[in-house]
Amino acid sequence: DAGVIQSPRHEVTEMGQEVTLRCKPISGHDYLFWYRQTMMRGLELLIYFNNNVPIDDSGMPEDRFSAKMPNASFSTLKIQPSEPRDSAVYFCASSSTLAGGWQFFGPGTRLTVL
Amino acid sequence: SQQGEEDPQALSIQEGENATMNCSYKTSINNLQWYRQNSGRGLVHLILIRSNEREKHSGRLRVTLDTSKKSSSLLITASRAADTASYFCATDSGGYQKVTFGTGTKLQVIP
């Protein structure tokens, strides 16, 4: 298995632009998580899905952030409009109820908003 | 908010020495997990210990859990330079699959 795949790996954009981050979870996993990591705030859970349904989005900072999971093999995290304070590393992770419950992380997307 | 707080924040040891990291948490848990993050990479799961377990081993890793003190420790024996990374504890917070990560311990192993 290729593991959790994220794209792009790096994104540099200007304030006000729309940013879309993509994630392909491990096949067969029924949970998908989006995290944000910064030096100041550490690793924060933004939202997670179970069987493609959003379960908890209480960590989504603002209405500028939205996430979708149209099918079991794809999810997006969108920021519109982006702001410099959104600069961070965004991780996607997936897990399986049947396989221990620990999470498998993707390599992350490093977002820089100028 | 972060459930777990790791201690120390940073640790520097010589290769071959043992490294001990501690995690304290605030509310009751079903299980506690430890993850490793190499610089610029995603987190990698190391070990999971359930609330009814007191100790667990995996290779050079030993994890203990004291639910009465709401604390856990991760011991890495005979450390290697490749162990240099940040280590995070993660506790479930209601939903079995949803966890909250601590602040992390940055470990440096000097060859």
CSV table of C-alpha atoms in Angstrom, one decimal:
chain,number,residue,atom,x,y,z
A,1,ASP,CA,0.0,0.0,0.0
A,2,ALA,CA,1.3,3.5,-0.8
A,3,GLY,CA,0.1,4.9,2.5
A,4,VAL,CA,-1.8,8.2,2.8
A,5,ILE,CA,-1.1,10.5,-0.1
A,6,GLN,CA,-1.3,14.2,0.1
A,7,SER,CA,-0.9,16.9,-2.6
A,8,PRO,CA,0.5,19.3,-3.1
A,9,ARG,CA,3.5,18.8,-0.8
A,10,HIS,CA,4.2,22.5,-0.8
A,11,GLU,CA,1.9,25.4,-1.6
A,12,VAL,CA,2.8,29.1,-1.7
A,13,THR,CA,0.0,31.5,-2.4
A,14,GLU,CA,-0.9,35.1,-1.8
A,15,MET,CA,-3.4,36.3,0.7
A,16,GLY,CA,-6.9,36.2,-0.5
A,17,GLN,CA,-6.4,33.3,-2.9
A,18,GLU,CA,-8.2,30.0,-2.6
A,19,VAL,CA,-6.2,27.0,-1.5
A,20,THR,CA,-7.2,23.4,-2.0
A,21,LEU,CA,-5.4,20.5,-0.3
A,22,ARG,CA,-6.0,17.0,-1.3
A,23,CYS,CA,-5.8,13.6,0.5
A,24,LYS,CA,-6.1,10.0,-0.5
A,25,PRO,CA,-6.5,7.7,2.5
A,26,ILE,CA,-5.3,4.2,2.8
A,27,SER,CA,-7.7,1.8,1.0
A,28,GLY,CA,-10.2,0.3,3.4
A,29,HIS,CA,-9.8,2.8,6.2
A,30,ASP,CA,-13.1,4.2,7.4
A,31,TYR,CA,-11.8,7.3,9.3
A,32,LEU,CA,-10.1,10.3,7.8
A,33,PHE,CA,-8.6,13.2,9.8
A,34,TRP,CA,-7.3,16.7,8.9
A,35,TYR,CA,-4.8,18.3,11.2
A,36,ARG,CA,-2.9,21.5,11.2
A,37,GLN,CA,0.6,21.8,12.8
A,38,THR,CA,2.3,25.1,13.8
A,39,MET,CA,5.0,25.9,16.3
A,40,MET,CA,2.7,28.0,18.3
A,41,ARG,CA,-0.4,25.8,18.5
A,42,GLY,CA,1.1,22.3,18.0
A,43,LEU,CA,-1.0,19.7,16.2
A,44,GLU,CA,-4.6,20.6,16.0
A,45,LEU,CA,-7.5,18.4,14.8
A,46,LEU,CA,-9.5,20.4,12.3
A,47,ILE,CA,-12.2,17.8,11.2
A,48,TYR,CA,-12.7,14.1,10.9
A,49,PHE,CA,-14.9,11.9,8.8
A,50,ASN,CA,-16.3,8.4,9.3
A,51,ASN,CA,-17.4,6.5,6.2
A,52,ASN,CA,-17.2,9.8,4.3
A,53,VAL,CA,-19.5,11.6,6.7
A,54,PRO,CA,-18.2,14.6,8.8
A,55,ILE,CA,-18.4,13.7,12.4
A,56,ASP,CA,-16.7,16.6,14.2
A,57,ASP,CA,-15.7,19.9,12.6
A,58,SER,CA,-15.4,21.8,15.9
A,59,GLY,CA,-11.7,22.3,15.2
A,60,MET,CA,-12.2,24.2,11.9
A,61,PRO,CA,-11.1,27.7,12.8
A,62,GLU,CA,-13.4,29.8,10.7
A,63,ASP,CA,-15.9,29.7,7.9
A,64,ARG,CA,-13.1,30.2,5.5
A,65,PHE,CA,-12.2,26.6,6.0
A,66,SER,CA,-14.2,23.8,4.5
A,67,ALA,CA,-13.7,20.1,4.0
A,68,LYS,CA,-15.3,17.4,1.9
A,69,MET,CA,-15.1,13.7,1.4
A,70,PRO,CA,-17.1,12.8,-1.8
A,71,ASN,CA,-16.0,9.2,-1.6
A,72,ALA,CA,-13.9,6.8,0.4
A,73,SER,CA,-10.7,7.5,-1.5
A,74,PHE,CA,-10.6,11.3,-1.6
A,75,SER,CA,-10.9,14.3,0.6
A,76,THR,CA,-10.2,18.0,0.2
A,77,LEU,CA,-9.6,20.8,2.6
A,78,LYS,CA,-10.3,24.2,1.2
A,79,ILE,CA,-9.3,27.6,2.5
A,80,GLN,CA,-11.1,30.6,0.9
A,81,PRO,CA,-9.9,33.3,1.2
A,82,SER,CA,-6.5,32.4,2.6
A,83,GLU,CA,-4.7,34.6,5.2
A,84,PRO,CA,-1.0,34.7,6.3
A,85,ARG,CA,-2.0,33.1,9.7
A,86,ASP,CA,-3.1,30.0,7.8
A,87,SER,CA,0.5,29.2,7.1
A,88,ALA,CA,1.2,25.8,8.6
A,89,VAL,CA,1.7,22.2,7.7
A,90,TYR,CA,-1.5,20.4,7.1
A,91,PHE,CA,-1.7,16.7,7.6
A,92,CYS,CA,-4.2,14.1,6.6
A,93,ALA,CA,-4.4,10.8,8.4
A,94,SER,CA,-6.6,7.8,8.1
A,95,SER,CA,-7.4,4.9,10.4
A,96,SER,CA,-9.5,1.7,10.5
A,97,THR,CA,-11.8,0.6,13.2
A,98,LEU,CA,-10.9,-3.0,12.5
A,99,ALA,CA,-7.1,-2.5,12.5
A,100,GLY,CA,-6.3,-1.2,16.0
A,101,GLY,CA,-7.5,2.4,15.6
A,102,TRP,CA,-4.1,4.1,15.3
A,103,GLN,CA,-3.7,6.7,12.7
A,104,PHE,CA,-1.6,6.7,9.6
A,105,PHE,CA,-0.3,10.1,8.6
A,106,GLY,CA,0.4,11.5,5.2
A,107,PRO,CA,3.6,13.5,4.5
A,108,GLY,CA,1.8,16.8,4.9
A,109,THR,CA,1.3,19.9,2.8
A,110,ARG,CA,3.4,22.9,3.8
A,111,LEU,CA,1.3,26.0,3.1
A,112,THR,CA,2.7,29.4,3.0
A,113,VAL,CA,0.4,32.4,2.6
A,114,LEU,CA,2.2,35.6,1.7
B,1,SER,CA,-7.1,22.4,23.6
B,2,GLN,CA,-4.4,19.8,24.2
B,3,GLN,CA,-5.1,16.9,26.5
B,4,GLY,CA,-1.5,15.7,26.9
B,5,GLU,CA,1.5,17.5,28.1
B,6,GLU,CA,4.9,15.9,27.4
B,7,ASP,CA,7.9,16.4,29.7
B,8,PRO,CA,10.6,17.3,29.0
B,9,GLN,CA,10.0,19.6,26.0
B,10,ALA,CA,13.5,18.7,24.7
B,11,LEU,CA,16.0,16.0,25.6
B,12,SER,CA,19.5,15.5,24.4
B,13,ILE,CA,21.4,12.2,25.1
B,14,GLN,CA,24.4,10.2,23.8
B,15,GLU,CA,23.9,7.3,21.6
B,16,GLY,CA,23.5,4.1,23.6
B,17,GLU,CA,21.8,5.9,26.6
B,18,ASN,CA,18.2,5.4,27.5
B,19,ALA,CA,15.6,8.1,26.9
B,20,THR,CA,12.5,8.6,29.0
B,21,MET,CA,9.6,10.9,28.1
B,22,ASN,CA,6.6,11.5,30.1
B,23,CYS,CA,3.0,12.4,29.3
B,24,SER,CA,0.4,13.8,31.6
B,25,TYR,CA,-3.3,14.1,30.7
B,26,LYS,CA,-6.4,15.5,32.3
B,27,THR,CA,-9.4,13.4,31.7
B,28,SER,CA,-10.2,9.7,31.7
B,29,ILE,CA,-9.1,7.8,28.7
B,30,ASN,CA,-9.8,4.5,26.9
B,31,ASN,CA,-6.3,4.3,25.5
B,32,LEU,CA,-3.1,6.3,25.0
B,33,GLN,CA,-0.8,6.2,22.0
B,34,TRP,CA,2.7,7.3,21.3
B,35,TYR,CA,3.8,8.7,17.9
B,36,ARG,CA,7.1,9.7,16.4
B,37,GLN,CA,7.7,12.6,14.0
B,38,ASN,CA,10.9,13.0,12.1
B,39,SER,CA,11.7,16.5,11.0
B,40,GLY,CA,9.5,17.4,8.0
B,41,ARG,CA,7.5,14.2,8.0
B,42,GLY,CA,4.2,13.0,9.1
B,43,LEU,CA,3.6,11.2,12.4
B,44,VAL,CA,4.3,7.5,12.7
B,45,HIS,CA,2.4,5.3,15.3
B,46,LEU,CA,4.7,3.6,17.8
B,47,ILE,CA,2.6,1.9,20.4
B,48,LEU,CA,-0.9,1.9,21.9
B,49,ILE,CA,-1.7,1.0,25.5
B,50,ARG,CA,-5.2,0.5,26.8
B,51,SER,CA,-6.5,1.9,30.1
B,52,ASN,CA,-6.5,-1.5,31.7
B,53,GLU,CA,-2.9,-2.2,30.8
B,54,ARG,CA,0.0,-1.0,32.9
B,55,GLU,CA,3.0,-1.7,30.7
B,56,LYS,CA,3.7,-2.6,27.1
B,57,HIS,CA,6.8,-3.4,25.2
B,58,SER,CA,7.7,-3.2,21.5
B,59,GLY,CA,11.3,-3.8,20.6
B,60,ARG,CA,13.4,-1.1,22.3
B,61,LEU,CA,10.3,0.7,23.4
B,62,ARG,CA,8.6,0.4,26.8
B,63,VAL,CA,5.4,2.3,27.7
B,64,THR,CA,3.9,2.5,31.1
B,65,LEU,CA,0.5,3.9,32.1
B,66,ASP,CA,-0.6,5.0,35.5
B,67,THR,CA,-4.3,5.9,35.3
B,68,SER,CA,-4.4,7.0,38.9
B,69,LYS,CA,-1.8,9.7,38.2
B,70,LYS,CA,-3.1,10.3,34.6
B,71,SER,CA,0.4,9.8,33.3
B,72,SER,CA,2.4,7.7,30.9
B,73,SER,CA,6.0,7.3,30.1
B,74,LEU,CA,7.9,6.2,27.0
B,75,LEU,CA,11.3,4.6,27.5
B,76,ILE,CA,13.6,4.1,24.5
B,77,THR,CA,16.5,1.8,25.5
B,78,ALA,CA,19.9,1.8,23.8
B,79,SER,CA,19.1,4.9,21.8
B,80,ARG,CA,20.4,5.4,18.3
B,81,ALA,CA,21.0,8.5,16.2
B,82,ALA,CA,18.0,7.4,14.1
B,83,ASP,CA,15.8,7.9,17.1
B,84,THR,CA,16.2,11.6,16.8
B,85,ALA,CA,12.7,12.9,16.4
B,86,SER,CA,9.8,14.5,18.2
B,87,TYR,CA,7.6,12.2,20.3
B,88,PHE,CA,3.9,12.8,21.0
B,89,CYS,CA,1.4,11.1,23.2
B,90,ALA,CA,-2.2,11.0,22.1
B,91,THR,CA,-5.2,10.3,24.1
B,92,ASP,CA,-8.7,9.5,23.0
B,93,SER,CA,-11.2,12.2,24.0
B,94,GLY,CA,-14.7,10.7,23.7
B,95,GLY,CA,-14.7,9.0,20.3
B,96,TYR,CA,-12.6,5.9,20.0
B,97,GLN,CA,-10.9,7.1,16.9
B,98,LYS,CA,-10.6,10.8,17.7
B,99,VAL,CA,-7.4,11.6,19.7
B,100,THR,CA,-5.8,14.7,21.0
B,101,PHE,CA,-2.1,15.1,20.7
B,102,GLY,CA,0.2,16.5,23.3
B,103,THR,CA,2.9,19.1,22.9
B,104,GLY,CA,5.7,16.7,22.1
B,105,THR,CA,9.2,16.0,23.3
B,106,LYS,CA,12.0,16.8,21.0
B,107,LEU,CA,14.7,14.1,21.3
B,108,GLN,CA,18.2,14.5,20.0
B,109,VAL,CA,20.5,11.5,20.1
B,110,ILE,CA,24.1,12.4,19.6
B,111,PRO,CA,26.3,9.9,17.8
